[in-house]
Amino acid sequence: MLRSDAITKGLQRSPNRAMLRAVGFGDGDFGKPIVAIANGYSTITPCNIGLNDLARRAEQAARVAGAMPQMFGTITVSDGISMGTEGMKYSLVSREVIADSIETACNAQSMDGLLAIGGCDKNMPGAMLAMARMNIPAIFVYGGTIKPGKLGPCDLTVVSAFEAVGQLSGGRIDEAELLAIEKNACPGAGSCGGMFTANTMSSAFEAFGLSLPYSSTMAAEDPEKADSAARSAEVLVQAIAADIRPRDLLTREAFENAIAVIMAVGGSTNSVLHLLAIARTAGVPLTIDDFETIRQKVPVICDLKPSGRFVTVDLHRAGGIPQVMKLLLDAGLLHGDCRTIEGRSLAEVLAEVPSEPPADQEVIRPLANPLYAQGHLAILRGNLAEEGSVAKISGVKNPVMTGPARVFESEEEALASILAKRINAGDVVVIRYEGPVGGPGMREMLAPTAAIIGEGLGDSVALITDGRFSGGTYGMVVGHVAPEAAMGGTIALVQEGDSITVDAKQRLIQLNVADDELARRRSAWTKPEPRYRTGVLGKYARQVSSSSLGAVTDQPPD
């Protein structure tokens, strides 16, 4: 029995069938499974501009495989284009809007399965939240990574352009070179080319078994990406017949596998937020501290941008995520018995993958010679983050810093100060009231962090925020500070010049102010008025949870 029988079977459903006939159903189609194709295509961003071609290939393949595909659109926003503006407050919010829209369309139309196609950062976790909520057979098709831009011998990504702004301000390049970087950073379709948030999440979904092997690192414009989309549709139709559902795959062990892969490839801090949200929706017990536990066991073995040398297409040529997972599996760092959407175990999927990475590449290192002996996403706690915070410590030369606080009430204030050269080596930049509630929307701080790198201060300045960081961020940065300032967290009590310690070795983030003084400041603090009271941002601020719980708006009862 199909879920879609509710709209296709019985005399009383004659009007329903009449409408389905108008969109292409014939007499022999009403007993076939109806496959939803959630298409994130748009011309808003290069990440999603190629998705319609993939959706059409998947649609055709689903029909040949014996299903009836029905396509609908989902929104996207571009983090890279909205970065540093008020519009960036809608980025994390869009994750919830995407999840809600997919759930709404699939459940309203009683669809039997879901093939979601996305390219930008929030398409992926948004689709996965919907999959976990509905628990109908589902597969995710990643739109693919962008190929690197070129300027002379250098590979460029969009982060190169953000960092170039700081380099111009610091006198390290001129305006002509800035323009050249701008013109060459993004050569075509696809998501940002390093191991930033989009490629991190696609890698995690492949580790979950909800995307096909090798699909997470394919280039958007290569023919194999469209072939993979078609194959994904075929696999989904088979999964509907076998009744393989997302929550069958999204087990505690699968989340541990995804986290291990994220650590091994040097993935984005945003993955912490998204995996916590997906786990909560799927009913899987997962906390922010689980990331720290796995970090201590899994080394970083991939030399990828933003802090490394290579881009994601290089990782694909070196064997992609299956090669990374095979190394982890052989070392006992993955659960090989986890199932995949193809019906195979992870160990079966990886059986033919070599136990050693190719000798003629430098992207994937053996576990015996890692880039870093432990993972790069550290969970820091202390009186500045009692619920926890996330530090990305790859490429950090000084993992322990104590310095004076430079306090800013918004990202714009901080960026202006950095570009005006008012931030000095040894400073600890604090950007607050940018959290899920306070922003609202938890903006990413790529513009300030890239400007710090561009100014040459990446090894000597720390940045702390209750907002987020782009997957393109690196340096001594600590985000997701919780409780956030708008909820009365200690970050709201920091004053200019206060001493702050960030110690990645001890996993400590500490405001060095006496308890009685903090109590005095707390009693004098008043909750600020909401920046938005209406519209999607106002609604989000009223509903959203702490970042330590994934910043979810759909909060099932405990």
Coordinates of C-alpha atoms in Angstrom, one line a residue:
M1 CA 0.0 0.0 0.0
L2 CA 1.3 3.4 -1.0
R3 CA 0.9 6.6 1.0
S4 CA -0.4 8.3 -2.2
D5 CA -3.3 5.8 -2.3
A6 CA -5.0 8.5 -0.1
I7 CA -5.4 10.7 -3.1
T8 CA -5.4 8.2 -6.0
K9 CA -7.6 5.2 -5.0
G10 CA -11.4 4.9 -4.6
L11 CA -14.4 6.3 -6.3
Q12 CA -14.5 9.2 -3.9
R13 CA -11.0 10.3 -5.2
S14 CA -12.3 10.9 -8.8
P15 CA -11.9 14.7 -8.4
N16 CA -8.3 14.2 -7.1
R17 CA -7.5 12.0 -10.1
A18 CA -9.0 14.6 -12.4
M19 CA -6.5 17.2 -11.3
L20 CA -3.6 14.7 -11.5
R21 CA -4.6 13.9 -15.1
A22 CA -4.2 17.6 -15.8
V23 CA -0.5 17.5 -14.7
G24 CA 0.3 14.3 -16.7
F25 CA -1.1 11.3 -15.0
G26 CA -2.7 8.6 -17.2
D27 CA -4.8 5.6 -16.6
G28 CA -1.9 3.4 -15.7
D29 CA -0.1 5.9 -13.4
F30 CA -2.4 5.9 -10.3
G31 CA -0.9 2.8 -8.8
K32 CA 2.7 4.1 -9.2
P33 CA 4.6 5.7 -6.2
I34 CA 4.5 9.5 -6.4
V35 CA 8.0 10.9 -5.9
A36 CA 8.4 14.5 -4.7
I37 CA 11.3 16.4 -6.3
A38 CA 12.1 19.4 -4.1
N39 CA 14.1 21.6 -6.5
G40 CA 16.2 24.4 -5.0
Y41 CA 16.9 25.9 -8.4
S42 CA 17.3 29.7 -8.5
T43 CA 19.4 32.3 -10.3
I44 CA 20.0 34.0 -6.9
T45 CA 23.4 32.3 -6.4
P46 CA 25.9 30.2 -8.4
C47 CA 25.3 27.4 -5.8
N48 CA 21.9 26.7 -7.2
I49 CA 21.9 27.9 -10.8
G50 CA 22.6 24.4 -12.2
L51 CA 20.0 22.6 -10.1
N52 CA 17.2 22.6 -12.6
D53 CA 19.2 20.5 -15.0
L54 CA 19.8 17.9 -12.3
A55 CA 16.1 18.0 -11.3
R56 CA 15.0 17.3 -14.9
R57 CA 17.4 14.3 -15.1
A58 CA 16.1 13.0 -11.8
E59 CA 12.5 13.5 -13.0
Q60 CA 13.1 11.5 -16.1
A61 CA 14.9 8.7 -14.3
A62 CA 12.2 8.4 -11.7
R63 CA 9.6 8.0 -14.4
V64 CA 11.7 5.4 -16.2
A65 CA 12.1 3.5 -12.9
G66 CA 8.3 3.3 -12.5
A67 CA 7.4 6.3 -10.4
M68 CA 5.4 9.4 -11.0
P69 CA 7.6 12.4 -10.2
Q70 CA 6.1 15.8 -9.2
M71 CA 8.4 18.7 -8.9
F72 CA 8.1 21.8 -6.7
G73 CA 10.4 24.7 -5.8
T74 CA 12.1 25.6 -2.5
I75 CA 13.7 28.9 -1.7
T76 CA 17.3 29.7 -1.2
V77 CA 19.3 32.7 0.0
S78 CA 23.0 33.3 -0.8
D79 CA 25.2 33.6 2.3
G80 CA 28.0 34.9 0.2
I81 CA 25.9 37.7 -1.3
S82 CA 24.0 38.7 1.8
M83 CA 27.2 38.4 4.0
G84 CA 27.9 41.5 6.1
T85 CA 24.4 43.0 5.5
E86 CA 21.1 42.9 7.3
G87 CA 20.0 40.4 4.8
M88 CA 22.3 37.8 6.3
K89 CA 19.9 37.5 9.3
Y90 CA 17.6 35.6 7.0
S91 CA 20.2 32.9 6.2
L92 CA 19.7 30.5 9.2
V93 CA 16.1 31.4 9.2
S94 CA 15.8 30.0 5.6
R95 CA 16.8 26.6 6.9
E96 CA 13.5 26.4 8.8
V97 CA 11.5 27.9 5.9
I98 CA 13.0 25.3 3.5
A99 CA 12.2 22.4 6.0
D100 CA 8.7 23.7 6.5
S101 CA 8.0 24.1 2.8
I102 CA 9.2 20.6 1.9
E103 CA 7.2 19.1 4.7
T104 CA 4.1 21.1 3.7
A105 CA 4.2 20.1 0.0
C106 CA 5.0 16.4 0.6
N107 CA 2.5 15.8 3.4
A108 CA -0.3 17.9 1.7
Q109 CA 0.0 15.8 -1.5
S110 CA 0.5 12.4 0.3
M111 CA 3.8 11.8 -1.6
D112 CA 5.5 8.4 -1.2
G113 CA 9.1 9.6 -1.4
L114 CA 11.3 12.6 -1.6
L115 CA 14.3 13.5 -3.7
A116 CA 15.6 16.9 -2.6
I117 CA 18.1 18.8 -4.7
G118 CA 20.1 21.7 -3.1
G119 CA 23.3 23.6 -3.4
C120 CA 23.5 26.4 -0.9
D121 CA 24.3 26.0 2.7
K122 CA 20.8 25.9 4.1
N123 CA 19.2 23.8 1.4
M124 CA 20.9 20.8 2.8
P125 CA 20.1 20.9 6.5
G126 CA 16.7 22.3 5.6
A127 CA 15.9 19.3 3.4
M128 CA 17.3 16.9 6.0
L129 CA 15.1 18.3 8.7
A130 CA 12.1 17.7 6.5
M131 CA 13.3 14.2 5.8
A132 CA 13.6 13.5 9.5
R133 CA 10.2 15.0 10.3
M134 CA 8.3 13.1 7.7
N135 CA 10.2 9.9 7.7
I136 CA 9.2 8.9 4.2
P137 CA 11.8 7.3 1.9
A138 CA 14.2 10.1 0.8
I139 CA 17.5 10.8 -0.8
F140 CA 19.5 14.0 -1.1
V141 CA 21.2 15.2 -4.3
Y142 CA 23.9 17.8 -3.9
G143 CA 24.2 20.3 -6.6
G144 CA 27.9 20.1 -6.6
T145 CA 30.9 22.2 -5.9
I146 CA 32.2 25.1 -7.9
K147 CA 35.5 24.7 -9.7
P148 CA 38.3 26.9 -8.4
G149 CA 38.9 30.3 -9.8
K150 CA 42.3 31.0 -11.2
L151 CA 44.6 34.0 -10.9
G152 CA 48.1 33.1 -12.1
P153 CA 49.1 30.0 -10.2
C154 CA 46.7 30.5 -7.4
D155 CA 43.3 28.7 -6.8
L156 CA 40.7 31.1 -5.7
T157 CA 37.4 30.8 -3.8
V158 CA 34.9 33.4 -2.8
V159 CA 36.7 33.6 0.6
S160 CA 39.7 34.9 -1.4
A161 CA 37.6 38.0 -2.3
F162 CA 36.6 38.5 1.4
E163 CA 40.2 38.3 2.5
A164 CA 41.3 40.6 -0.3
V165 CA 39.2 43.4 1.2
G166 CA 41.4 43.2 4.4
Q167 CA 44.5 42.9 2.3
L168 CA 43.6 46.1 0.5
S169 CA 43.0 47.8 3.8
G170 CA 46.3 46.6 5.1
G171 CA 48.2 47.9 2.0
R172 CA 49.1 44.4 0.9
I173 CA 47.4 44.6 -2.5
D174 CA 46.1 47.4 -4.6
E175 CA 42.6 48.0 -6.1
A176 CA 43.6 46.5 -9.4
E177 CA 44.5 43.2 -7.7
L178 CA 41.3 43.3 -5.7
L179 CA 39.3 43.7 -8.9
A180 CA 41.2 40.8 -10.5
I181 CA 40.4 38.5 -7.5
E182 CA 36.7 39.6 -7.6
K183 CA 36.5 38.8 -11.3
N184 CA 38.1 35.4 -11.1
A185 CA 37.0 34.0 -7.7
C186 CA 33.7 32.4 -8.9
P187 CA 34.1 30.9 -12.4
G188 CA 30.7 29.2 -12.8
A189 CA 28.0 27.1 -11.2
G190 CA 28.4 25.3 -7.9
S191 CA 28.8 25.8 -4.2
C192 CA 31.8 27.5 -2.6
G193 CA 34.9 25.5 -3.5
G194 CA 36.7 24.8 -0.2
M195 CA 35.6 22.6 2.7
F196 CA 33.1 25.3 3.6
T197 CA 29.6 24.7 4.9
A198 CA 28.0 23.4 1.7
N199 CA 30.7 20.8 1.0
T200 CA 30.9 19.9 4.7
M201 CA 27.2 19.1 4.8
S202 CA 27.2 17.2 1.6
S203 CA 30.1 15.1 3.0
A204 CA 28.0 14.5 6.2
F205 CA 25.0 13.4 4.2
E206 CA 27.1 10.9 2.2
A207 CA 28.4 9.6 5.6
F208 CA 24.8 9.3 6.7
G209 CA 24.1 7.1 3.7
L210 CA 21.4 9.5 2.5
S211 CA 23.4 10.6 -0.6
L212 CA 25.1 8.3 -3.1
P213 CA 28.8 7.4 -2.7
Y214 CA 31.2 10.0 -4.3
S215 CA 28.3 12.4 -5.0
S216 CA 29.3 14.9 -2.3
T217 CA 32.5 16.1 -3.9
M218 CA 31.5 16.2 -7.6
A219 CA 31.8 19.4 -9.5
A220 CA 28.5 21.0 -10.4
E221 CA 29.3 21.4 -14.1
D222 CA 30.8 17.9 -14.7
P223 CA 28.6 15.3 -16.5
E224 CA 28.9 12.8 -13.6
K225 CA 26.9 15.1 -11.4
A226 CA 23.8 14.8 -13.7
D227 CA 24.4 11.0 -14.0
S228 CA 24.5 10.8 -10.2
A229 CA 21.2 12.7 -9.9
A230 CA 19.6 10.2 -12.3
R231 CA 21.0 7.3 -10.4
S232 CA 19.7 8.9 -7.1
A233 CA 16.1 8.8 -8.5
E234 CA 16.5 5.1 -9.4
V235 CA 17.7 4.3 -5.9
L236 CA 14.9 6.3 -4.3
V237 CA 12.3 4.3 -6.2
Q238 CA 14.0 1.1 -5.0
A239 CA 14.0 2.5 -1.4
I240 CA 10.3 3.1 -1.6
A241 CA 9.7 -0.5 -2.6
A242 CA 12.0 -1.7 0.2
D243 CA 10.5 0.8 2.7
I244 CA 13.9 2.3 3.7
R245 CA 13.2 5.4 5.6
P246 CA 15.5 8.3 6.9
R247 CA 15.1 7.4 10.6
D248 CA 16.2 3.9 9.7
L249 CA 19.5 5.5 8.7
L250 CA 19.8 8.5 11.0
T251 CA 20.9 6.4 14.0
R252 CA 23.2 7.5 16.8
E253 CA 26.0 5.6 15.1
A254 CA 25.3 7.4 11.8
F255 CA 25.7 10.7 13.5
E256 CA 29.0 9.6 15.0
N257 CA 30.1 8.6 11.5
A258 CA 29.1 12.0 10.1
I259 CA 31.0 13.9 12.9
A260 CA 34.1 11.7 12.4
V261 CA 34.1 12.6 8.7
I262 CA 33.6 16.3 9.4
M263 CA 36.6 16.2 11.7
A264 CA 38.7 14.3 9.2
V265 CA 38.0 16.7 6.3
G266 CA 38.3 19.9 8.5
G267 CA 34.7 20.9 8.0
S268 CA 32.6 23.9 9.0
T269 CA 31.6 25.0 12.5
N270 CA 28.1 25.3 11.1
S271 CA 27.9 21.5 10.9
V272 CA 27.7 21.4 14.7
L273 CA 24.5 23.6 14.6
H274 CA 22.9 21.6 11.8
L275 CA 23.7 18.1 13.1
L276 CA 22.3 19.0 16.5
A277 CA 19.1 20.3 14.8
I278 CA 18.8 17.2 12.6
A279 CA 19.4 14.8 15.6
R280 CA 16.8 16.6 17.7
T281 CA 14.3 16.3 14.9
A282 CA 15.1 12.6 14.3
G283 CA 14.8 11.8 18.0
V284 CA 18.5 10.9 18.3
P285 CA 20.3 11.7 21.5
L286 CA 23.2 14.0 20.6
T287 CA 24.7 16.9 22.5
I288 CA 27.3 19.5 21.7
D289 CA 29.8 17.6 24.0
D290 CA 29.6 14.6 21.7
F291 CA 31.5 16.6 19.1
E292 CA 34.3 17.1 21.6
T293 CA 34.5 13.4 22.4
I294 CA 34.8 12.4 18.7
R295 CA 37.3 15.3 18.1
Q296 CA 39.7 13.8 20.5
K297 CA 39.8 10.5 18.6
V298 CA 39.7 11.6 15.0
P299 CA 42.6 13.5 13.3
V300 CA 42.3 16.0 10.5
I301 CA 43.7 14.2 7.4
C302 CA 42.6 16.4 4.6
D303 CA 44.5 19.5 3.6
L304 CA 41.6 21.6 2.4
K305 CA 40.8 25.3 2.2
P306 CA 40.0 27.6 4.0
S307 CA 43.1 26.9 6.2
G308 CA 44.7 24.3 3.9
R309 CA 45.9 24.2 0.3
F310 CA 43.4 22.3 -1.8
V311 CA 39.7 22.6 -2.9
T312 CA 37.0 20.1 -3.0
V313 CA 37.5 19.0 -6.6
D314 CA 41.0 18.0 -5.6
L315 CA 39.5 15.9 -2.8
H316 CA 37.2 14.2 -5.4
R317 CA 40.1 13.3 -7.6
A318 CA 42.0 11.9 -4.6
G319 CA 39.1 9.5 -3.9
G320 CA 36.5 11.7 -2.3
I321 CA 34.6 10.9 0.9
P322 CA 34.6 7.1 0.4
Q323 CA 38.4 7.2 0.5
V324 CA 38.3 9.3 3.7
M325 CA 35.7 6.9 5.2
K326 CA 37.7 3.8 4.3
L327 CA 40.7 5.1 6.2
L328 CA 38.5 5.9 9.2
L329 CA 36.8 2.5 9.0
D330 CA 40.1 0.6 8.9
A331 CA 41.2 2.5 12.0
G332 CA 38.0 1.6 13.9
L333 CA 36.7 5.2 13.8
L334 CA 33.5 4.5 11.8
H335 CA 30.5 2.2 12.4
G336 CA 30.6 0.0 9.3
D337 CA 27.3 -1.7 10.0
C338 CA 25.3 1.5 9.5
R339 CA 22.8 1.1 6.6
T340 CA 22.6 3.3 3.5
I341 CA 19.7 4.3 1.2
E342 CA 20.9 1.7 -1.3
G343 CA 20.2 -1.0 1.3
R344 CA 23.8 -1.9 1.8
S345 CA 25.9 -1.4 4.9
L346 CA 28.6 1.2 5.0
A347 CA 31.3 -1.5 5.1
E348 CA 29.8 -3.0 2.0
V349 CA 29.8 0.3 0.2
L350 CA 33.5 0.8 1.1
A351 CA 34.6 -2.8 0.4
E352 CA 36.2 -2.0 -3.0
V353 CA 37.8 1.3 -1.8
P354 CA 41.6 1.1 -1.4
S355 CA 42.9 1.0 2.1
E356 CA 45.6 3.7 1.3
P357 CA 45.0 7.0 -0.5
P358 CA 46.6 7.4 -3.9
A359 CA 50.4 8.0 -3.7
D360 CA 50.3 10.7 -6.4
Q361 CA 48.2 13.2 -4.4
E362 CA 48.6 15.3 -1.2
V363 CA 45.0 16.1 -0.3
I364 CA 44.3 13.0 1.8
R365 CA 47.0 12.0 4.3
P366 CA 47.4 8.6 6.0
L367 CA 46.2 8.5 9.6
A368 CA 49.8 7.9 10.6
N369 CA 50.7 11.4 9.2
P370 CA 47.7 13.6 9.8
L371 CA 47.5 17.4 9.3
Y372 CA 46.4 17.6 13.0
A373 CA 46.5 14.8 15.5
Q374 CA 43.0 15.7 16.7
G375 CA 39.9 17.2 15.2
H376 CA 39.6 20.9 14.6
L377 CA 36.2 21.8 16.0
A378 CA 36.6 22.2 19.8
I379 CA 33.8 22.7 22.3
L380 CA 34.9 25.4 24.7
R381 CA 33.1 26.1 28.1
G382 CA 33.6 28.6 30.9
N383 CA 31.8 31.5 32.5
L384 CA 31.6 33.1 29.0
A385 CA 29.8 30.1 27.5
E386 CA 28.2 27.9 30.2
E387 CA 26.1 26.0 27.5
G388 CA 29.2 25.7 25.3
S389 CA 30.7 27.4 22.2
V390 CA 32.4 26.1 19.1
A391 CA 36.0 27.0 18.2
K392 CA 37.6 26.2 14.8
I393 CA 41.3 25.7 15.7
S394 CA 42.7 24.4 12.4
G395 CA 45.6 26.5 11.3
V396 CA 45.8 28.3 14.6
K397 CA 49.4 28.9 15.7
N398 CA 48.5 30.3 19.1
P399 CA 45.8 28.1 20.7
V400 CA 46.0 30.0 24.0
M401 CA 45.4 33.7 24.1
T402 CA 44.6 36.2 26.9
G403 CA 43.9 39.8 26.0
P404 CA 41.7 42.9 26.4
A405 CA 38.2 42.7 25.2
R406 CA 37.2 44.9 22.3
V407 CA 33.4 45.0 22.5
F408 CA 31.0 45.5 19.6
E409 CA 27.2 45.4 19.5
S410 CA 27.0 44.3 15.9
E411 CA 29.1 42.9 13.0
E412 CA 29.1 46.2 11.2
E413 CA 30.7 48.0 14.1
A414 CA 33.4 45.4 14.4
L415 CA 34.2 45.4 10.7
A416 CA 34.4 49.2 10.6
S417 CA 36.9 49.1 13.5
I418 CA 39.0 46.4 11.9
L419 CA 39.2 48.2 8.5
A420 CA 40.0 51.5 10.4
K421 CA 43.0 49.7 12.0
R422 CA 41.7 50.1 15.5
I423 CA 42.2 46.4 16.3
N424 CA 45.7 45.5 17.5
A425 CA 47.7 42.2 18.0
G426 CA 46.6 40.6 21.3
D427 CA 43.0 42.0 21.2
V428 CA 40.0 39.7 21.8
V429 CA 37.2 41.0 19.6
V430 CA 33.7 40.4 21.1
I431 CA 30.7 40.7 18.7
R432 CA 27.4 40.2 20.6
Y433 CA 23.7 40.5 20.1
E434 CA 24.1 38.5 16.9
G435 CA 22.7 35.2 18.3
P436 CA 19.6 33.3 17.2
V437 CA 17.3 35.6 19.3
G438 CA 19.4 38.7 19.5
G439 CA 20.3 39.1 15.8
P440 CA 17.9 37.6 15.1
G441 CA 19.1 34.9 12.9
M442 CA 22.7 34.3 14.0
R443 CA 24.6 36.0 11.2
E444 CA 27.9 34.6 10.0
M445 CA 31.0 36.7 10.7
L446 CA 33.0 36.1 7.5
A447 CA 33.5 39.7 6.7
P448 CA 35.2 40.6 10.1
T449 CA 37.2 37.3 10.3
A450 CA 38.4 37.6 6.6
A451 CA 39.4 41.2 7.2
I452 CA 41.4 40.2 10.3
I453 CA 43.2 37.5 8.1
G454 CA 43.7 40.1 5.3
E455 CA 45.2 42.6 7.8
G456 CA 47.7 40.0 8.8
L457 CA 46.3 39.6 12.4
G458 CA 45.0 36.0 12.0
D459 CA 47.5 34.6 14.4
S460 CA 47.4 37.3 17.0
V461 CA 43.7 38.3 17.4
A462 CA 40.9 36.2 18.8
L463 CA 37.2 36.8 17.9
I464 CA 34.3 35.7 20.0
T465 CA 30.6 35.9 19.1
D466 CA 27.2 34.5 19.9
G467 CA 26.7 34.5 16.1
R468 CA 28.1 32.0 13.6
F469 CA 31.1 31.8 11.4
S470 CA 31.2 31.0 7.7
G471 CA 32.6 27.6 6.7
G472 CA 35.3 29.8 5.0
T473 CA 36.5 31.2 8.3
Y474 CA 39.7 30.2 10.1
G475 CA 41.9 31.6 12.8
M476 CA 41.3 31.8 16.5
V477 CA 37.5 32.2 16.3
V478 CA 34.9 31.1 18.8
G479 CA 31.2 31.2 17.8
H480 CA 27.8 29.9 19.0
V481 CA 28.5 31.3 22.5
A482 CA 25.5 30.2 24.6
P483 CA 23.6 31.5 26.4
E484 CA 23.6 34.4 24.0
A485 CA 23.7 38.1 24.9
A486 CA 20.0 38.7 24.2
M487 CA 19.1 35.9 26.7
G488 CA 21.4 37.4 29.5
G489 CA 24.4 35.3 28.8
T490 CA 27.7 36.4 30.3
I491 CA 28.8 37.7 26.9
A492 CA 26.3 40.5 27.5
L493 CA 28.2 41.6 30.6
V494 CA 31.7 42.0 29.0
Q495 CA 33.1 45.6 29.1
E496 CA 35.7 47.2 27.0
G497 CA 39.2 46.3 28.2
D498 CA 38.1 43.3 30.3
S499 CA 40.6 40.4 30.3
I500 CA 39.4 37.3 28.3
T501 CA 41.2 34.0 28.0
V502 CA 40.6 31.6 25.1
D503 CA 42.4 28.3 25.7
A504 CA 41.8 25.7 23.0
K505 CA 44.1 23.3 24.8
Q506 CA 42.0 23.4 28.0
R507 CA 38.8 24.0 26.1
L508 CA 38.2 27.1 28.1
I509 CA 36.6 30.5 27.4
Q510 CA 36.8 32.7 30.4
L511 CA 36.0 36.3 31.3
N512 CA 38.6 37.2 33.9
V513 CA 36.3 39.3 36.1
A514 CA 35.4 38.6 39.8
D515 CA 32.1 36.8 40.5
D516 CA 30.8 39.7 42.6
E517 CA 31.5 42.2 39.9
L518 CA 29.7 40.0 37.4
A519 CA 26.8 39.7 39.8
R520 CA 26.7 43.5 40.0
R521 CA 26.7 43.9 36.2
R522 CA 24.0 41.2 35.8
S523 CA 21.7 43.0 38.2
A524 CA 22.1 46.2 36.2
W525 CA 21.6 44.5 32.8
T526 CA 18.2 44.8 31.0
K527 CA 17.0 42.7 28.1
P528 CA 17.1 44.8 24.9
E529 CA 14.0 45.4 22.9
P530 CA 13.6 42.9 20.0
R531 CA 15.0 44.3 16.7
Y532 CA 12.1 42.7 14.8
R533 CA 8.6 42.1 16.1
T534 CA 6.8 41.1 13.0
G535 CA 7.5 39.1 9.8
V536 CA 9.6 36.0 9.6
L537 CA 12.4 37.4 11.7
G538 CA 10.1 38.4 14.5
K539 CA 8.4 35.0 14.4
Y540 CA 11.8 33.2 14.4
A541 CA 13.1 35.2 17.4
R542 CA 10.1 34.2 19.4
Q543 CA 10.4 30.5 18.6
V544 CA 14.1 29.7 18.2
S545 CA 16.0 27.6 20.7
S546 CA 19.6 28.1 22.0
S547 CA 22.4 27.4 19.5
S548 CA 23.5 24.7 21.9
L549 CA 20.4 22.8 20.9
G550 CA 20.8 23.5 17.2
A551 CA 18.8 26.8 17.0
V552 CA 15.6 24.9 16.0
T553 CA 12.2 26.3 15.9
D554 CA 10.4 23.0 15.8
Q555 CA 11.1 21.7 19.3
P556 CA 9.5 18.4 20.1
P557 CA 8.7 17.9 23.8
D558 CA 11.4 16.2 25.8

